[in-house]
Amino acid sequence: MNILSIQSWVAYGHVGNASAVFPLQRLGAEVWALNTVQFSNHTGYGAWRGQVFGADLIGDLVQGIEERGVLARCDAVLSGYMGDAAIGEAIIGAAARVRAANPASLWCCDPVIGDVGRGIFVRPGIPEFMRDRAVPQAAIVTPNQFELEWLTGRQVSSLDDAKAAAAALQARGPGTVLVTSLQVEDTPEDSVDLLVAEAGAFWRLRTPRLPISINGAGDAMAALFLFHRLRWGDPRLALSAATSSIYGLLRRTSEAGSREILTVEAQEEFVTPSRVFLAQPC
């Protein structure tokens, strides 16, 4: 399995490619990582150093890979946070090049816009870019509840609301919608739900809520869901496998009281999760 991952990079800690690449490699995937930034650490610390790379660099690197004659072997493109619309267009261009070389390839887009309690935290214009340009061209999208509501203009309070919003998003292009961090009327306060929609069917998975809020977990979740969706061809199995691994990773991180997600220390969770959760049809 070959995955082209276009995301940010940090030297210290684990977000973007620094959160997504290693789990994929640990599971046996070849990852062609293109970094959109190189920072000392993630911006959640409030201070960082480094550089934002230009969109031209992304196109140049993809062209270089294409010149090696290997794009036809690329199974998927993975993307997350986009610093500006120009980077976004470069990612769309990369996905189009891969799709031209391998029509069976998938683009998994994590439409990073914001979150409940924080609101929109990306630059002006990015939410509209995600809605109007990125989401319609992606095969898989992985919004959280806040992003699902923003992208569809629908309030999500119940499971039926979430299913209707996911279906509305599918109608705009992506065949698969994974909704993370879902809290609806029947979700217990000590739990969190995830929902996946594909081909007219829906599956929900519930895990205990952990006392932790940490950067990079969503990046790893999108990567693992993509991997298992490619591996099994089944969104239900992909949801179960990815969530089980992420829960184990976050549990280990919470128990250690770590400020950074324990991507390396807890790596066995990617291969053999310590607790398995099963998605149920809904």
PDB file of C-alpha atoms in Angstrom:
ATOM      1  CA  MET A   1       0.000   0.000   0.000  1.00  0.00           C
ATOM      2  CA  ASN A   2       1.362   3.416  -1.001  1.00  0.00           C
ATOM      3  CA  ILE A   3      -0.094   6.603   0.486  1.00  0.00           C
ATOM      4  CA  LEU A   4       0.827  10.170  -0.467  1.00  0.00           C
ATOM      5  CA  SER A   5       0.387  12.226   2.722  1.00  0.00           C
ATOM      6  CA  ILE A   6       0.423  16.022   2.351  1.00  0.00           C
ATOM      7  CA  GLN A   7       0.373  17.664   5.779  1.00  0.00           C
ATOM      8  CA  SER A   8       2.322  19.782   8.237  1.00  0.00           C
ATOM      9  CA  TRP A   9       5.436  18.560  10.050  1.00  0.00           C
ATOM     10  CA  VAL A  10       6.798  19.286  13.518  1.00  0.00           C
ATOM     11  CA  ALA A  11      10.221  18.369  14.854  1.00  0.00           C
ATOM     12  CA  TYR A  12       8.950  17.961  18.422  1.00  0.00           C
ATOM     13  CA  GLY A  13       5.696  16.169  19.126  1.00  0.00           C
ATOM     14  CA  HIS A  14       3.122  14.576  16.878  1.00  0.00           C
ATOM     15  CA  VAL A  15       0.667  16.432  14.656  1.00  0.00           C
ATOM     16  CA  GLY A  16       0.095  16.359  10.883  1.00  0.00           C
ATOM     17  CA  ASN A  17       2.522  14.058   9.139  1.00  0.00           C
ATOM     18  CA  ALA A  18       4.371  13.594  12.432  1.00  0.00           C
ATOM     19  CA  SER A  19       1.188  11.956  13.740  1.00  0.00           C
ATOM     20  CA  ALA A  20       0.028  10.143  10.599  1.00  0.00           C
ATOM     21  CA  VAL A  21       3.174   8.750   8.963  1.00  0.00           C
ATOM     22  CA  PHE A  22       4.548   6.487  11.683  1.00  0.00           C
ATOM     23  CA  PRO A  23       1.270   4.620  12.424  1.00  0.00           C
ATOM     24  CA  LEU A  24       0.867   3.941   8.707  1.00  0.00           C
ATOM     25  CA  GLN A  25       4.442   2.708   8.446  1.00  0.00           C
ATOM     26  CA  ARG A  26       4.031   0.560  11.552  1.00  0.00           C
ATOM     27  CA  LEU A  27       1.116  -1.152   9.819  1.00  0.00           C
ATOM     28  CA  GLY A  28       3.206  -1.774   6.705  1.00  0.00           C
ATOM     29  CA  ALA A  29       2.222   1.062   4.373  1.00  0.00           C
ATOM     30  CA  GLU A  30       4.742   2.989   2.320  1.00  0.00           C
ATOM     31  CA  VAL A  31       4.140   6.683   2.969  1.00  0.00           C
ATOM     32  CA  TRP A  32       5.311   9.385   0.559  1.00  0.00           C
ATOM     33  CA  ALA A  33       5.249  12.359   2.927  1.00  0.00           C
ATOM     34  CA  LEU A  34       5.083  15.914   1.600  1.00  0.00           C
ATOM     35  CA  ASN A  35       5.365  18.523   4.328  1.00  0.00           C
ATOM     36  CA  THR A  36       3.492  21.802   3.999  1.00  0.00           C
ATOM     37  CA  VAL A  37       5.345  23.377   6.944  1.00  0.00           C
ATOM     38  CA  GLN A  38       8.354  22.590   9.114  1.00  0.00           C
ATOM     39  CA  PHE A  39       7.813  23.837  12.646  1.00  0.00           C
ATOM     40  CA  SER A  40       9.662  23.237  15.887  1.00  0.00           C
ATOM     41  CA  ASN A  41       6.392  22.189  17.584  1.00  0.00           C
ATOM     42  CA  HIS A  42       2.652  22.466  17.054  1.00  0.00           C
ATOM     43  CA  THR A  43       0.981  25.835  17.432  1.00  0.00           C
ATOM     44  CA  GLY A  44      -1.035  24.750  20.466  1.00  0.00           C
ATOM     45  CA  TYR A  45       1.928  25.791  22.605  1.00  0.00           C
ATOM     46  CA  GLY A  46       1.361  29.394  21.575  1.00  0.00           C
ATOM     47  CA  ALA A  47       4.930  29.812  20.325  1.00  0.00           C
ATOM     48  CA  TRP A  48       6.875  28.006  17.638  1.00  0.00           C
ATOM     49  CA  ARG A  49       9.600  28.479  15.077  1.00  0.00           C
ATOM     50  CA  GLY A  50       9.952  27.350  11.494  1.00  0.00           C
ATOM     51  CA  GLN A  51       8.709  27.946   7.995  1.00  0.00           C
ATOM     52  CA  VAL A  52       5.548  27.603   5.949  1.00  0.00           C
ATOM     53  CA  PHE A  53       6.322  26.157   2.536  1.00  0.00           C
ATOM     54  CA  GLY A  54       4.812  27.555  -0.647  1.00  0.00           C
ATOM     55  CA  ALA A  55       2.230  25.816  -2.776  1.00  0.00           C
ATOM     56  CA  ASP A  56       4.713  25.679  -5.662  1.00  0.00           C
ATOM     57  CA  LEU A  57       6.881  23.312  -3.627  1.00  0.00           C
ATOM     58  CA  ILE A  58       4.022  20.821  -3.286  1.00  0.00           C
ATOM     59  CA  GLY A  59       3.444  20.802  -7.044  1.00  0.00           C
ATOM     60  CA  ASP A  60       7.168  20.482  -7.712  1.00  0.00           C
ATOM     61  CA  LEU A  61       7.541  17.506  -5.371  1.00  0.00           C
ATOM     62  CA  VAL A  62       4.507  15.740  -6.837  1.00  0.00           C
ATOM     63  CA  GLN A  63       5.947  16.285 -10.304  1.00  0.00           C
ATOM     64  CA  GLY A  64       9.215  14.772  -9.143  1.00  0.00           C
ATOM     65  CA  ILE A  65       7.401  11.679  -7.869  1.00  0.00           C
ATOM     66  CA  GLU A  66       5.459  11.518 -11.124  1.00  0.00           C
ATOM     67  CA  GLU A  67       8.731  11.605 -13.068  1.00  0.00           C
ATOM     68  CA  ARG A  68       9.815   8.455 -11.249  1.00  0.00           C
ATOM     69  CA  GLY A  69       6.871   6.727 -12.929  1.00  0.00           C
ATOM     70  CA  VAL A  70       5.306   5.569  -9.673  1.00  0.00           C
ATOM     71  CA  LEU A  71       2.062   7.544  -9.351  1.00  0.00           C
ATOM     72  CA  ALA A  72       0.124   4.603 -10.798  1.00  0.00           C
ATOM     73  CA  ARG A  73       1.156   2.664  -7.680  1.00  0.00           C
ATOM     74  CA  CYS A  74      -0.239   5.301  -5.325  1.00  0.00           C
ATOM     75  CA  ASP A  75      -3.358   3.957  -3.604  1.00  0.00           C
ATOM     76  CA  ALA A  76      -4.457   7.112  -1.827  1.00  0.00           C
ATOM     77  CA  VAL A  77      -3.807  10.747  -0.985  1.00  0.00           C
ATOM     78  CA  LEU A  78      -4.200  11.887   2.620  1.00  0.00           C
ATOM     79  CA  SER A  79      -4.549  15.541   3.614  1.00  0.00           C
ATOM     80  CA  GLY A  80      -5.438  17.520   6.723  1.00  0.00           C
ATOM     81  CA  TYR A  81      -4.953  21.107   7.879  1.00  0.00           C
ATOM     82  CA  MET A  82      -4.481  23.538   4.988  1.00  0.00           C
ATOM     83  CA  GLY A  83      -2.698  26.781   5.814  1.00  0.00           C
ATOM     84  CA  ASP A  84      -4.165  28.695   2.891  1.00  0.00           C
ATOM     85  CA  ALA A  85      -6.203  28.229  -0.272  1.00  0.00           C
ATOM     86  CA  ALA A  86      -3.086  28.044  -2.454  1.00  0.00           C
ATOM     87  CA  ILE A  87      -1.853  24.993  -0.536  1.00  0.00           C
ATOM     88  CA  GLY A  88      -5.343  23.572  -0.854  1.00  0.00           C
ATOM     89  CA  GLU A  89      -5.318  23.975  -4.613  1.00  0.00           C
ATOM     90  CA  ALA A  90      -1.919  22.268  -4.737  1.00  0.00           C
ATOM     91  CA  ILE A  91      -3.348  19.317  -2.797  1.00  0.00           C
ATOM     92  CA  ILE A  92      -6.343  19.145  -5.144  1.00  0.00           C
ATOM     93  CA  GLY A  93      -3.887  19.137  -8.038  1.00  0.00           C
ATOM     94  CA  ALA A  94      -1.864  16.341  -6.446  1.00  0.00           C
ATOM     95  CA  ALA A  95      -4.976  14.225  -5.911  1.00  0.00           C
ATOM     96  CA  ALA A  96      -6.005  14.803  -9.536  1.00  0.00           C
ATOM     97  CA  ARG A  97      -2.574  13.708 -10.782  1.00  0.00           C
ATOM     98  CA  VAL A  98      -2.737  10.536  -8.704  1.00  0.00           C
ATOM     99  CA  ARG A  99      -6.279   9.816  -9.847  1.00  0.00           C
ATOM    100  CA  ALA A 100      -5.249  10.250 -13.488  1.00  0.00           C
ATOM    101  CA  ALA A 101      -2.464   7.713 -13.011  1.00  0.00           C
ATOM    102  CA  ASN A 102      -4.566   5.354 -10.871  1.00  0.00           C
ATOM    103  CA  PRO A 103      -8.342   5.837 -11.231  1.00  0.00           C
ATOM    104  CA  ALA A 104      -8.897   3.450  -8.288  1.00  0.00           C
ATOM    105  CA  SER A 105      -7.023   5.731  -5.875  1.00  0.00           C
ATOM    106  CA  LEU A 106      -8.824   7.551  -3.064  1.00  0.00           C
ATOM    107  CA  TRP A 107      -8.389  11.020  -1.615  1.00  0.00           C
ATOM    108  CA  CYS A 108      -9.052  11.132   2.121  1.00  0.00           C
ATOM    109  CA  CYS A 109      -9.540  14.753   3.197  1.00  0.00           C
ATOM    110  CA  ASP A 110      -9.748  15.718   6.848  1.00  0.00           C
ATOM    111  CA  PRO A 111     -11.582  19.051   6.452  1.00  0.00           C
ATOM    112  CA  VAL A 112      -9.973  20.872   9.363  1.00  0.00           C
ATOM    113  CA  ILE A 113     -12.026  23.975  10.163  1.00  0.00           C
ATOM    114  CA  GLY A 114     -12.690  24.143  13.891  1.00  0.00           C
ATOM    115  CA  ASP A 115     -14.215  22.376  16.863  1.00  0.00           C
ATOM    116  CA  VAL A 116     -16.956  22.616  19.458  1.00  0.00           C
ATOM    117  CA  GLY A 117     -15.989  25.156  22.105  1.00  0.00           C
ATOM    118  CA  ARG A 118     -13.250  26.691  19.950  1.00  0.00           C
ATOM    119  CA  GLY A 119     -15.208  27.643  16.877  1.00  0.00           C
ATOM    120  CA  ILE A 120     -13.366  28.233  13.606  1.00  0.00           C
ATOM    121  CA  PHE A 121      -9.606  28.337  14.090  1.00  0.00           C
ATOM    122  CA  VAL A 122      -8.328  28.311  10.504  1.00  0.00           C
ATOM    123  CA  ARG A 123      -7.601  31.344   8.324  1.00  0.00           C
ATOM    124  CA  PRO A 124     -10.448  33.240   6.644  1.00  0.00           C
ATOM    125  CA  GLY A 125     -11.491  31.598   3.397  1.00  0.00           C
ATOM    126  CA  ILE A 126     -10.389  28.093   4.384  1.00  0.00           C
ATOM    127  CA  PRO A 127     -13.832  26.896   5.576  1.00  0.00           C
ATOM    128  CA  GLU A 128     -15.362  27.990   2.268  1.00  0.00           C
ATOM    129  CA  PHE A 129     -12.504  26.358   0.371  1.00  0.00           C
ATOM    130  CA  MET A 130     -13.093  23.091   2.202  1.00  0.00           C
ATOM    131  CA  ARG A 131     -16.819  23.228   1.514  1.00  0.00           C
ATOM    132  CA  ASP A 132     -16.744  24.355  -2.100  1.00  0.00           C
ATOM    133  CA  ARG A 133     -13.495  22.931  -3.490  1.00  0.00           C
ATOM    134  CA  ALA A 134     -12.019  20.135  -1.367  1.00  0.00           C
ATOM    135  CA  VAL A 135     -14.974  18.140  -0.055  1.00  0.00           C
ATOM    136  CA  PRO A 136     -16.706  17.685  -3.459  1.00  0.00           C
ATOM    137  CA  GLN A 137     -13.542  16.145  -4.927  1.00  0.00           C
ATOM    138  CA  ALA A 138     -12.606  13.851  -2.023  1.00  0.00           C
ATOM    139  CA  ALA A 139     -13.606  10.186  -1.782  1.00  0.00           C
ATOM    140  CA  ILE A 140     -13.450  10.132   2.030  1.00  0.00           C
ATOM    141  CA  VAL A 141     -13.973  13.040   4.422  1.00  0.00           C
ATOM    142  CA  THR A 142     -13.503  12.914   8.190  1.00  0.00           C
ATOM    143  CA  PRO A 143     -15.157  15.956   9.823  1.00  0.00           C
ATOM    144  CA  ASN A 144     -15.812  16.319  13.521  1.00  0.00           C
ATOM    145  CA  GLN A 145     -19.311  17.292  14.614  1.00  0.00           C
ATOM    146  CA  PHE A 146     -18.633  21.033  14.426  1.00  0.00           C
ATOM    147  CA  GLU A 147     -17.197  20.693  10.909  1.00  0.00           C
ATOM    148  CA  LEU A 148     -20.086  18.498   9.777  1.00  0.00           C
ATOM    149  CA  GLU A 149     -22.541  21.166  10.918  1.00  0.00           C
ATOM    150  CA  TRP A 150     -20.598  23.981   9.250  1.00  0.00           C
ATOM    151  CA  LEU A 151     -20.100  22.153   5.961  1.00  0.00           C
ATOM    152  CA  THR A 152     -23.778  21.215   5.653  1.00  0.00           C
ATOM    153  CA  GLY A 153     -25.446  24.164   7.384  1.00  0.00           C
ATOM    154  CA  ARG A 154     -27.352  21.701   9.572  1.00  0.00           C
ATOM    155  CA  GLN A 155     -27.592  21.478  13.332  1.00  0.00           C
ATOM    156  CA  VAL A 156     -26.744  18.023  14.665  1.00  0.00           C
ATOM    157  CA  SER A 157     -28.510  17.192  17.936  1.00  0.00           C
ATOM    158  CA  SER A 158     -29.658  13.608  17.400  1.00  0.00           C
ATOM    159  CA  LEU A 159     -28.399  10.507  15.642  1.00  0.00           C
ATOM    160  CA  ASP A 160     -30.960  11.081  12.880  1.00  0.00           C
ATOM    161  CA  ASP A 161     -29.598  14.626  12.479  1.00  0.00           C
ATOM    162  CA  ALA A 162     -26.067  13.259  12.155  1.00  0.00           C
ATOM    163  CA  LYS A 163     -27.124  10.672   9.582  1.00  0.00           C
ATOM    164  CA  ALA A 164     -29.026  13.280   7.561  1.00  0.00           C
ATOM    165  CA  ALA A 165     -26.050  15.668   7.632  1.00  0.00           C
ATOM    166  CA  ALA A 166     -23.634  12.899   6.622  1.00  0.00           C
ATOM    167  CA  ALA A 167     -25.920  11.956   3.738  1.00  0.00           C
ATOM    168  CA  ALA A 168     -26.136  15.610   2.674  1.00  0.00           C
ATOM    169  CA  LEU A 169     -22.346  15.779   2.640  1.00  0.00           C
ATOM    170  CA  GLN A 170     -22.164  12.578   0.591  1.00  0.00           C
ATOM    171  CA  ALA A 171     -24.549  14.103  -1.924  1.00  0.00           C
ATOM    172  CA  ARG A 172     -21.903  16.757  -2.604  1.00  0.00           C
ATOM    173  CA  GLY A 173     -19.246  14.212  -3.661  1.00  0.00           C
ATOM    174  CA  PRO A 174     -17.510  11.998  -1.092  1.00  0.00           C
ATOM    175  CA  GLY A 175     -18.705   8.390  -0.985  1.00  0.00           C
ATOM    176  CA  THR A 176     -17.581   7.900   2.607  1.00  0.00           C
ATOM    177  CA  VAL A 177     -18.118  10.243   5.556  1.00  0.00           C
ATOM    178  CA  LEU A 178     -16.568   9.562   8.952  1.00  0.00           C
ATOM    179  CA  VAL A 179     -17.852  11.820  11.741  1.00  0.00           C
ATOM    180  CA  THR A 180     -15.643  12.013  14.817  1.00  0.00           C
ATOM    181  CA  SER A 181     -16.200  13.468  18.310  1.00  0.00           C
ATOM    182  CA  LEU A 182     -19.956  13.058  17.990  1.00  0.00           C
ATOM    183  CA  GLN A 183     -22.101  14.016  21.000  1.00  0.00           C
ATOM    184  CA  VAL A 184     -25.840  13.707  20.357  1.00  0.00           C
ATOM    185  CA  GLU A 185     -28.918  13.431  22.577  1.00  0.00           C
ATOM    186  CA  ASP A 186     -28.514   9.739  23.386  1.00  0.00           C
ATOM    187  CA  THR A 187     -24.718   9.837  23.841  1.00  0.00           C
ATOM    188  CA  PRO A 188     -23.915   9.409  27.566  1.00  0.00           C
ATOM    189  CA  GLU A 189     -21.852  12.223  29.059  1.00  0.00           C
ATOM    190  CA  ASP A 190     -19.022   9.795  29.807  1.00  0.00           C
ATOM    191  CA  SER A 191     -18.886   8.547  26.212  1.00  0.00           C
ATOM    192  CA  VAL A 192     -18.126   9.731  22.706  1.00  0.00           C
ATOM    193  CA  ASP A 193     -19.574   8.465  19.429  1.00  0.00           C
ATOM    194  CA  LEU A 194     -18.241   8.105  15.910  1.00  0.00           C
ATOM    195  CA  LEU A 195     -20.389   7.590  12.826  1.00  0.00           C
ATOM    196  CA  VAL A 196     -19.502   6.365   9.366  1.00  0.00           C
ATOM    197  CA  ALA A 197     -21.730   6.584   6.295  1.00  0.00           C
ATOM    198  CA  GLU A 198     -21.185   4.762   3.024  1.00  0.00           C
ATOM    199  CA  ALA A 199     -23.402   3.381   0.251  1.00  0.00           C
ATOM    200  CA  GLY A 200     -26.633   4.218   2.064  1.00  0.00           C
ATOM    201  CA  ALA A 201     -25.616   2.446   5.287  1.00  0.00           C
ATOM    202  CA  PHE A 202     -24.578   3.886   8.657  1.00  0.00           C
ATOM    203  CA  TRP A 203     -22.568   2.477  11.552  1.00  0.00           C
ATOM    204  CA  ARG A 204     -22.017   3.995  14.980  1.00  0.00           C
ATOM    205  CA  LEU A 205     -19.270   3.230  17.452  1.00  0.00           C
ATOM    206  CA  ARG A 206     -19.142   4.392  21.085  1.00  0.00           C
ATOM    207  CA  THR A 207     -16.129   4.543  23.378  1.00  0.00           C
ATOM    208  CA  PRO A 208     -15.624   5.833  26.917  1.00  0.00           C
ATOM    209  CA  ARG A 209     -14.666   9.504  27.061  1.00  0.00           C
ATOM    210  CA  LEU A 210     -11.103   9.924  28.266  1.00  0.00           C
ATOM    211  CA  PRO A 211     -10.016  12.895  30.426  1.00  0.00           C
ATOM    212  CA  ILE A 212      -7.720  14.227  27.734  1.00  0.00           C
ATOM    213  CA  SER A 213      -7.669  16.845  24.987  1.00  0.00           C
ATOM    214  CA  ILE A 214      -4.573  16.576  22.872  1.00  0.00           C
ATOM    215  CA  ASN A 215      -3.278  17.658  19.475  1.00  0.00           C
ATOM    216  CA  GLY A 216      -2.712  15.158  16.688  1.00  0.00           C
ATOM    217  CA  ALA A 217      -5.293  12.496  17.494  1.00  0.00           C
ATOM    218  CA  GLY A 218      -7.528  13.499  14.581  1.00  0.00           C
ATOM    219  CA  ASP A 219      -4.597  13.308  12.169  1.00  0.00           C
ATOM    220  CA  ALA A 220      -3.823   9.763  13.297  1.00  0.00           C
ATOM    221  CA  MET A 221      -7.517   8.785  13.163  1.00  0.00           C
ATOM    222  CA  ALA A 222      -7.905   9.904   9.544  1.00  0.00           C
ATOM    223  CA  ALA A 223      -4.726   8.045   8.579  1.00  0.00           C
ATOM    224  CA  LEU A 224      -5.759   4.810  10.287  1.00  0.00           C
ATOM    225  CA  PHE A 225      -9.304   4.924   8.937  1.00  0.00           C
ATOM    226  CA  LEU A 226      -7.934   5.397   5.414  1.00  0.00           C
ATOM    227  CA  PHE A 227      -5.475   2.529   5.861  1.00  0.00           C
ATOM    228  CA  HIS A 228      -8.093   0.079   7.094  1.00  0.00           C
ATOM    229  CA  ARG A 229     -10.648   1.203   4.501  1.00  0.00           C
ATOM    230  CA  LEU A 230      -8.070   0.434   1.811  1.00  0.00           C
ATOM    231  CA  ARG A 231      -7.093  -2.803   3.517  1.00  0.00           C
ATOM    232  CA  TRP A 232     -10.547  -4.285   4.088  1.00  0.00           C
ATOM    233  CA  GLY A 233     -12.774  -2.372   1.670  1.00  0.00           C
ATOM    234  CA  ASP A 234     -15.309  -2.190   4.502  1.00  0.00           C
ATOM    235  CA  PRO A 235     -16.089   1.069   6.357  1.00  0.00           C
ATOM    236  CA  ARG A 236     -17.465  -0.780   9.386  1.00  0.00           C
ATOM    237  CA  LEU A 237     -14.248  -2.741   9.884  1.00  0.00           C
ATOM    238  CA  ALA A 238     -12.206   0.389   9.196  1.00  0.00           C
ATOM    239  CA  LEU A 239     -14.108   2.331  11.856  1.00  0.00           C
ATOM    240  CA  SER A 240     -13.679  -0.443  14.425  1.00  0.00           C
ATOM    241  CA  ALA A 241      -9.968  -0.973  13.762  1.00  0.00           C
ATOM    242  CA  ALA A 242      -9.027   2.707  13.637  1.00  0.00           C
ATOM    243  CA  THR A 243     -11.043   3.693  16.703  1.00  0.00           C
ATOM    244  CA  SER A 244      -9.732   0.796  18.774  1.00  0.00           C
ATOM    245  CA  SER A 245      -6.163   1.865  18.031  1.00  0.00           C
ATOM    246  CA  ILE A 246      -6.804   5.547  18.728  1.00  0.00           C
ATOM    247  CA  TYR A 247      -8.587   4.770  21.994  1.00  0.00           C
ATOM    248  CA  GLY A 248      -5.630   2.687  23.160  1.00  0.00           C
ATOM    249  CA  LEU A 249      -3.200   5.415  22.109  1.00  0.00           C
ATOM    250  CA  LEU A 250      -5.147   8.114  23.959  1.00  0.00           C
ATOM    251  CA  ARG A 251      -5.628   5.925  27.035  1.00  0.00           C
ATOM    252  CA  ARG A 252      -1.871   5.337  27.262  1.00  0.00           C
ATOM    253  CA  THR A 253      -1.244   9.070  26.747  1.00  0.00           C
ATOM    254  CA  SER A 254      -3.779  10.010  29.425  1.00  0.00           C
ATOM    255  CA  GLU A 255      -2.375   7.542  31.948  1.00  0.00           C
ATOM    256  CA  ALA A 256       1.108   8.932  31.390  1.00  0.00           C
ATOM    257  CA  GLY A 257      -0.090  12.511  31.812  1.00  0.00           C
ATOM    258  CA  SER A 258       1.789  13.412  28.628  1.00  0.00           C
ATOM    259  CA  ARG A 259       1.394  16.777  26.888  1.00  0.00           C
ATOM    260  CA  GLU A 260       2.196  15.050  23.590  1.00  0.00           C
ATOM    261  CA  ILE A 261       0.472  12.012  22.159  1.00  0.00           C
ATOM    262  CA  LEU A 262       2.574   8.852  22.717  1.00  0.00           C
ATOM    263  CA  THR A 263       2.731   7.823  19.078  1.00  0.00           C
ATOM    264  CA  VAL A 264       5.976   5.858  19.419  1.00  0.00           C
ATOM    265  CA  GLU A 265       5.703   4.536  22.960  1.00  0.00           C
ATOM    266  CA  ALA A 266       2.188   3.156  22.391  1.00  0.00           C
ATOM    267  CA  GLN A 267       2.843   1.865  18.879  1.00  0.00           C
ATOM    268  CA  GLU A 268       1.589  -1.669  19.589  1.00  0.00           C
ATOM    269  CA  GLU A 269      -1.894  -0.185  19.784  1.00  0.00           C
ATOM    270  CA  PHE A 270      -1.748   0.347  16.025  1.00  0.00           C
ATOM    271  CA  VAL A 271      -1.090  -3.343  15.375  1.00  0.00           C
ATOM    272  CA  THR A 272      -2.861  -5.071  18.264  1.00  0.00           C
ATOM    273  CA  PRO A 273      -5.225  -2.752  20.131  1.00  0.00           C
ATOM    274  CA  SER A 274      -5.532  -3.543  23.821  1.00  0.00           C
ATOM    275  CA  ARG A 275      -9.305  -3.067  23.648  1.00  0.00           C
ATOM    276  CA  VAL A 276     -11.457  -3.681  20.599  1.00  0.00           C
ATOM    277  CA  PHE A 277     -14.623  -1.701  19.884  1.00  0.00           C
ATOM    278  CA  LEU A 278     -17.166  -2.869  17.324  1.00  0.00           C
ATOM    279  CA  ALA A 279     -19.237  -0.579  15.127  1.00  0.00           C
ATOM    280  CA  GLN A 280     -22.964  -1.268  15.040  1.00  0.00           C
ATOM    281  CA  PRO A 281     -25.457  -0.558  12.234  1.00  0.00           C
ATOM    282  CA  CYS A 282     -27.752   2.346  13.045  1.00  0.00           C
TER     283      CYS A 282
END
